[in-house]
XYZ file of C-alpha atoms in Angstrom:
439
model
C -27.598 5.347 20.303
C -26.073 8.325 22.090
C -23.296 7.356 24.406
C -23.921 8.256 27.965
C -27.704 8.554 27.749
C -29.578 6.843 30.595
C -31.288 4.611 28.073
C -27.920 3.145 27.173
C -27.694 1.749 30.654
C -30.962 -0.137 30.411
C -33.403 -0.230 33.351
C -32.150 0.647 36.867
C -31.524 -2.912 36.542
C -30.634 -6.017 38.265
C -28.878 -4.228 41.132
C -32.111 -2.564 42.211
C -34.217 -5.620 41.403
C -31.928 -7.778 43.468
C -32.086 -5.281 46.328
C -35.895 -5.338 46.235
C -35.965 -9.118 46.051
C -33.439 -9.340 48.886
C -35.565 -7.001 51.008
C -38.713 -9.028 50.313
C -36.931 -12.315 50.956
C -35.464 -10.904 54.148
C -38.943 -9.926 55.315
C -40.294 -13.388 54.510
C -37.396 -15.041 56.296
C -37.907 -12.750 59.283
C -41.601 -13.660 59.441
C -40.805 -17.362 59.101
C -38.185 -17.175 61.849
C -40.578 -15.257 64.088
C -43.393 -17.752 63.523
C -41.184 -20.788 64.107
C -39.486 -19.246 67.135
C -42.791 -18.086 68.608
C -44.257 -21.550 68.145
C -41.309 -23.228 69.846
C -41.187 -20.715 72.690
C -44.944 -20.823 73.219
C -44.937 -24.623 73.228
C -42.119 -24.700 75.762
C -43.735 -22.094 78.008
C -47.179 -23.704 77.830
C -45.725 -27.118 78.582
C -43.835 -25.862 81.615
C -46.868 -23.986 82.917
C -49.265 -26.866 82.454
C -46.889 -29.370 84.035
C -46.445 -27.029 86.991
C -50.236 -26.648 87.214
C -50.638 -30.431 87.120
C -48.278 -30.710 90.116
C -50.189 -28.022 92.019
C -53.531 -29.703 91.277
C -52.146 -33.056 92.382
C -50.865 -31.615 95.656
C -54.242 -29.980 96.374
C -56.101 -33.196 95.524
C -53.848 -35.288 97.723
C -53.848 -32.964 100.745
C -57.557 -32.060 100.752
C -59.317 -35.156 99.399
C -57.243 -38.305 99.168
C -54.812 -38.386 102.074
C -57.476 -39.183 104.730
C -59.049 -41.938 102.639
C -55.620 -43.436 101.810
C -54.774 -43.536 105.536
C -58.101 -45.222 106.278
C -57.479 -47.753 103.476
C -54.031 -48.527 104.923
C -55.682 -48.971 108.327
C -58.109 -51.529 106.827
C -61.317 -49.483 106.526
C -63.341 -51.061 103.641
C -65.311 -47.822 103.141
C -62.112 -46.006 102.228
C -61.901 -47.852 98.890
C -65.359 -46.604 97.940
C -64.455 -43.065 99.022
C -61.343 -43.125 96.862
C -63.313 -44.447 93.876
C -65.868 -41.675 94.313
C -63.159 -39.016 94.516
C -61.434 -40.381 91.394
C -64.742 -40.553 89.545
C -65.510 -36.930 90.394
C -62.076 -35.875 89.127
C -62.635 -37.778 85.884
C -65.991 -36.072 85.342
C -64.850 -32.516 86.032
C -61.354 -32.738 84.673
C -59.051 -34.726 82.465
C -57.763 -37.294 84.989
C -57.694 -40.828 83.616
C -56.014 -43.035 86.208
C -54.708 -42.956 89.794
C -52.108 -45.192 91.469
C -51.004 -45.173 95.140
C -47.929 -47.282 95.956
C -45.897 -48.221 98.979
C -42.110 -47.802 99.061
C -41.698 -51.316 97.641
C -44.114 -50.491 94.758
C -46.999 -52.544 96.137
C -50.299 -51.086 94.977
C -52.393 -49.615 97.827
C -55.027 -48.150 95.527
C -55.742 -48.231 91.753
C -58.772 -47.555 89.601
C -58.408 -51.150 88.463
C -59.032 -52.978 91.769
C -57.396 -56.124 90.425
C -54.004 -54.400 90.849
C -54.463 -53.666 94.586
C -51.987 -55.585 96.714
C -49.770 -56.525 93.780
C -46.280 -55.183 93.102
C -46.315 -52.707 90.221
C -42.666 -53.267 89.307
C -40.003 -55.848 90.224
C -37.403 -53.060 90.495
C -39.299 -50.147 92.016
C -37.724 -46.701 91.791
C -37.343 -44.655 94.922
C -40.138 -42.340 95.975
C -39.263 -38.876 94.619
C -38.232 -36.238 97.113
C -40.485 -33.646 95.477
C -43.469 -33.826 93.163
C -42.836 -33.474 89.442
C -44.806 -33.865 86.232
C -43.740 -35.212 82.844
C -45.298 -35.600 79.428
C -45.270 -39.254 78.394
C -45.826 -40.813 74.990
C -48.698 -43.063 73.982
C -46.511 -46.167 74.259
C -45.332 -45.200 77.747
C -48.898 -44.485 78.851
C -50.159 -47.830 77.533
C -47.353 -49.714 79.282
C -48.171 -48.030 82.613
C -51.981 -47.824 82.682
C -53.035 -50.138 79.828
C -56.216 -49.476 77.904
C -57.007 -46.411 80.008
C -54.424 -44.510 77.978
C -55.991 -42.157 75.435
C -52.826 -40.814 73.800
C -50.045 -38.575 74.984
C -50.568 -38.002 78.710
C -49.422 -35.895 81.654
C -48.003 -37.981 84.513
C -47.615 -36.548 88.029
C -45.273 -38.462 90.347
C -45.395 -37.198 93.943
C -44.714 -38.261 97.530
C -47.651 -38.138 99.951
C -47.149 -38.239 103.724
C -49.987 -39.918 105.616
C -51.126 -38.798 109.085
C -49.260 -41.708 110.705
C -45.976 -40.460 109.166
C -45.817 -43.070 106.393
C -44.792 -41.789 102.962
C -46.474 -43.304 99.937
C -46.113 -42.649 96.243
C -49.009 -41.257 94.188
C -49.163 -41.426 90.388
C -51.806 -39.310 88.628
C -52.424 -39.692 84.871
C -54.394 -37.127 82.877
C -54.893 -36.309 79.219
C -52.922 -33.546 77.524
C -56.093 -31.728 76.436
C -55.443 -28.713 78.665
C -51.835 -28.666 77.549
C -52.787 -28.636 73.876
C -55.388 -25.921 74.451
C -52.897 -23.803 76.355
C -50.200 -24.326 73.719
C -52.535 -23.294 70.893
C -53.745 -20.174 72.669
C -50.256 -19.098 73.665
C -48.850 -19.784 70.189
C -51.536 -17.600 68.600
C -50.909 -14.766 71.054
C -47.154 -14.884 70.660
C -47.317 -15.091 66.875
C -49.653 -12.095 66.725
C -47.415 -10.132 69.061
C -44.152 -11.092 67.313
C -45.359 -10.647 63.744
C -46.943 -7.368 64.735
C -43.624 -6.175 66.139
C -41.754 -7.309 63.016
C -44.347 -5.686 60.755
C -44.058 -2.438 62.676
C -40.271 -2.574 62.406
C -40.478 -3.214 58.661
C -42.929 -0.346 58.211
C -40.641 1.973 60.143
C -37.679 0.877 58.015
C -39.604 1.055 54.742
C -38.966 4.792 54.071
C -35.248 4.312 54.727
C -35.182 1.229 52.507
C -36.956 3.043 49.673
C -34.542 5.953 50.004
C -31.549 3.627 49.924
C -32.921 1.767 46.900
C -33.389 5.048 45.069
C -29.849 6.051 45.934
C -28.582 2.689 44.690
C -30.604 3.074 41.496
C -29.272 6.561 40.909
C -25.678 5.499 41.601
C -26.103 2.479 39.319
C -27.388 4.621 36.459
C -24.585 7.117 36.969
C -21.987 4.349 36.991
C -23.389 2.847 33.791
C -23.505 6.305 32.171
C -19.862 6.967 33.019
C -18.874 3.508 31.811
C -20.802 4.032 28.569
C -19.056 7.357 28.020
C -15.690 5.753 28.717
C -16.334 2.887 26.317
C -17.648 5.258 23.636
C -14.624 7.539 23.988
C -12.249 4.588 23.839
C -14.103 3.255 20.802
C -13.803 6.608 19.021
C -10.109 6.810 19.845
C -9.494 3.284 18.598
C -11.285 4.020 15.349
C -9.272 7.218 14.876
C -6.068 5.243 15.415
C -7.227 2.532 13.019
C -8.133 5.145 10.386
C -4.759 6.865 10.739
C -2.940 3.551 10.445
C -4.967 2.494 7.414
C -4.712 5.793 5.589
C -1.097 6.425 6.534
C 1.342 3.684 7.481
C -0.492 0.820 5.772
C -0.759 2.722 2.483
C 2.889 3.713 2.671
C 3.944 0.123 3.367
C 1.728 -1.153 0.562
C 3.295 1.376 -1.815
C 6.766 0.400 -0.659
C 5.922 -3.248 -1.261
C 4.777 -2.541 -4.813
C 7.927 -0.490 -5.468
C 10.198 -3.209 -4.103
C 8.417 -5.840 -6.175
C 8.779 -3.702 -9.312
C 12.430 -2.985 -8.615
C 13.166 -6.657 -8.022
C 11.687 -7.428 -11.414
C 14.365 -5.301 -13.092
C 17.215 -7.321 -11.601
C 18.444 -10.663 -12.911
C 17.498 -13.792 -11.050
C 19.980 -16.327 -9.840
C 21.753 -17.623 -6.767
C 24.532 -15.036 -7.181
C 22.239 -12.013 -7.419
C 22.667 -10.634 -3.905
C 20.737 -7.456 -4.672
C 17.726 -9.461 -5.936
C 17.753 -11.647 -2.822
C 17.913 -8.620 -0.534
C 15.019 -7.011 -2.387
C 12.953 -10.212 -2.120
C 13.635 -10.405 1.609
C 12.729 -6.762 2.044
C 9.554 -7.223 0.033
C 8.542 -10.211 2.196
C 9.228 -8.220 5.367
C 7.136 -5.284 4.131
C 4.314 -7.648 3.126
C 4.340 -9.336 6.569
C 4.339 -5.959 8.298
C 1.430 -4.791 6.145
C -0.540 -7.923 6.980
C 0.273 -7.519 10.683
C -0.875 -3.908 10.629
C -4.125 -4.836 8.882
C -4.715 -7.450 11.590
C -3.954 -4.848 14.245
C -6.449 -2.454 12.666
C -9.176 -5.084 12.918
C -8.220 -5.745 16.536
C -8.138 -2.064 17.443
C -11.382 -1.226 15.671
C -13.347 -4.468 15.256
C -16.389 -4.696 13.008
C -19.996 -4.274 14.119
C -20.275 -5.557 17.706
C -24.020 -5.283 18.191
C -26.117 -8.339 18.978
C -26.578 -8.862 15.248
C -22.939 -8.302 14.330
C -21.227 -10.187 17.157
C -21.619 -13.714 15.659
C -20.039 -12.625 12.360
C -17.233 -10.774 14.175
C -16.425 -13.840 16.278
C -16.515 -16.085 13.194
C -14.096 -13.744 11.356
C -11.813 -13.759 14.385
C -11.810 -17.572 14.485
C -11.122 -17.791 10.727
C -8.185 -15.406 11.044
C -6.720 -17.406 13.928
C -6.993 -20.595 11.882
C -5.307 -18.925 8.911
C -2.507 -17.280 10.883
C -1.889 -19.863 13.617
C -3.258 -23.145 12.275
C -5.737 -23.580 15.154
C -9.158 -25.051 14.365
C -11.754 -22.990 16.193
C -15.379 -24.157 16.504
C -17.699 -21.220 17.178
C -21.263 -21.376 18.513
C -23.101 -18.104 19.132
C -26.711 -18.327 20.322
C -27.922 -14.921 21.513
C -31.562 -15.394 22.409
C -31.500 -12.140 24.358
C -30.030 -8.974 22.757
C -26.873 -7.723 24.455
C -25.691 -4.155 24.906
C -22.819 -2.805 22.767
C -20.681 -2.618 25.916
C -21.269 -6.277 26.732
C -20.663 -7.310 23.102
C -17.384 -5.345 23.021
C -16.064 -6.948 26.192
C -17.214 -10.382 25.020
C -15.292 -9.883 21.771
C -12.207 -8.842 23.763
C -12.582 -11.940 25.923
C -12.687 -14.244 22.882
C -9.705 -12.495 21.340
C -7.680 -12.742 24.569
C -8.503 -16.438 24.927
C -7.452 -17.165 21.355
C -4.290 -15.094 21.807
C -3.298 -17.135 24.845
C -4.186 -20.355 23.037
C -1.909 -19.488 20.118
C 0.937 -18.061 22.205
C 1.159 -20.378 25.203
C -0.964 -23.522 25.051
C 0.310 -25.371 21.981
C -3.299 -26.328 21.258
C -4.560 -27.556 17.892
C -8.274 -27.127 18.546
C -10.387 -24.617 20.461
C -14.104 -24.238 21.096
C -15.888 -20.919 21.608
C -19.485 -21.025 22.902
C -21.481 -17.833 23.527
C -25.058 -17.967 24.818
C -27.397 -15.524 26.514
C -30.369 -15.646 28.855
C -32.656 -12.820 30.034
C -30.004 -11.632 32.508
C -26.503 -12.554 31.287
C -24.394 -13.420 28.272
C -22.061 -16.383 28.848
C -18.768 -17.353 27.218
C -17.044 -20.726 27.526
C -13.658 -20.951 25.779
C -11.881 -24.324 25.781
C -8.780 -25.720 24.121
C -6.799 -28.961 24.060
C -3.470 -27.372 24.969
C -1.209 -27.615 27.994
C -3.473 -25.621 30.330
C -2.537 -22.688 32.500
C 0.653 -22.682 34.568
C 0.310 -22.969 38.353
C 1.238 -19.307 38.849
C -1.571 -17.960 36.627
C -3.439 -16.394 39.558
C -0.249 -14.779 40.857
C 0.631 -13.473 37.410
C -2.821 -11.966 37.072
C -2.437 -10.198 40.406
C 0.938 -8.829 39.349
C -0.434 -7.619 36.017
C 1.902 -9.591 33.770
C -0.675 -10.904 31.284
C -3.630 -9.602 29.332
C -6.150 -11.616 31.332
C -5.694 -9.098 34.134
C -6.966 -6.271 31.933
C -9.797 -8.453 30.684
C -10.819 -9.310 34.240
C -10.978 -5.606 35.046
C -13.162 -4.870 32.024
C -15.494 -7.735 32.909
C -15.730 -6.577 36.531
C -16.539 -3.015 35.404
C -19.680 -4.359 33.742
C -20.629 -6.369 36.842
C -19.513 -9.672 35.345
C -17.338 -12.585 36.425
C -14.270 -14.214 34.856
C -13.201 -17.705 35.911
C -10.076 -19.487 34.666
C -9.711 -23.230 35.065
C -7.628 -26.034 33.662
C -4.665 -27.657 35.407
C -1.374 -27.664 33.589
C -1.366 -30.459 31.042
C -5.135 -30.811 30.882
C -6.341 -28.044 28.581
C -7.737 -24.656 29.568
C -11.295 -23.487 30.238
C -12.221 -19.809 30.556
C -15.742 -18.894 31.668
C -16.984 -15.333 31.409
C -20.407 -14.007 32.426
C -21.518 -10.431 31.735
C -24.948 -8.769 32.261
C -26.707 -8.309 28.933
C -27.610 -4.676 29.690
């Protein structure tokens, strides 16, 4: 695979997909907010308008139809009761009125559709007659408690003062169904929703060209960033391999030759506790052998083996085996890559495992560590745990100041759009979580 080719970067990728999804979700949220808001506003407006209309209708009914008959009924005219019944019946036939009550200041019933209530007090603690007419929407329970079986559900109640020709002020209660209110609410809700969603749709259509342009710019910038990162990783990989080759073919061979020469020379000297030259040669030979082994380890670290999706499990297993051999730490490794990962992601994941094991061996005092690597369609995940002393309290500060290798690892992970999280209080073991996009 040629480094730096657009195909190395994968599809324009999750950045663009997320932007498209975010735009679509934003549009859906905007429509939902508009619909809910329009419904609430329309309901509030329709309710206010219908309650105001109920007050106006009640005032017209009282001043043009009922006030004369109520005065006659107060004066004792028996025909007035029939006239009031006829007027109420007409209103029930042509409108939604259900019940009518006319009360004195002390809540004694002057007129009611149910004649058995006339002359009786409606309430032992009557409220004062209101100074101005007003309408309210009452619940089914309230309606049943006030007008009994005449209630048909939620109702509109108009409470208004009525001044009779003789100057007496009485209280009139008018009860009607909420049918007009519901009809008005439905019609207004539909109109407002159509208007609001139309405005939002128009705004989205006007913004669509700009959004498409921005998404294309984001896609292009994303591809360019991935291309540059791929080139950087490829160049660094080539340089590391050149260094590893030079070390292997030069210094390591020289040290190996020196070790063989020292071993051969030591064999020519007599053994014994008083042979200082033999002891010095043995010490020198051990030092050269340790240095050779350290350089071979460094070569593997600088230029690790195959880090493709197929080679990563074996590379991690070799790394764990080396750490057990050199540091005495048991490392359990689980690698389950159900989705292939890019060489860049595999390289950084290998670096992350190596850094975690380095810190475990150098600082934690742990005897056991667990490395778990899994992948899903979007990300590859690493969880590294040990049973050591955990991270010191100033780990975050040390990372910011650049004093430990985790800082460099965090930068490499961030360059690929990933996340690195370090957890584990001092004394409780350490947990490092790393997530990197697979492509």
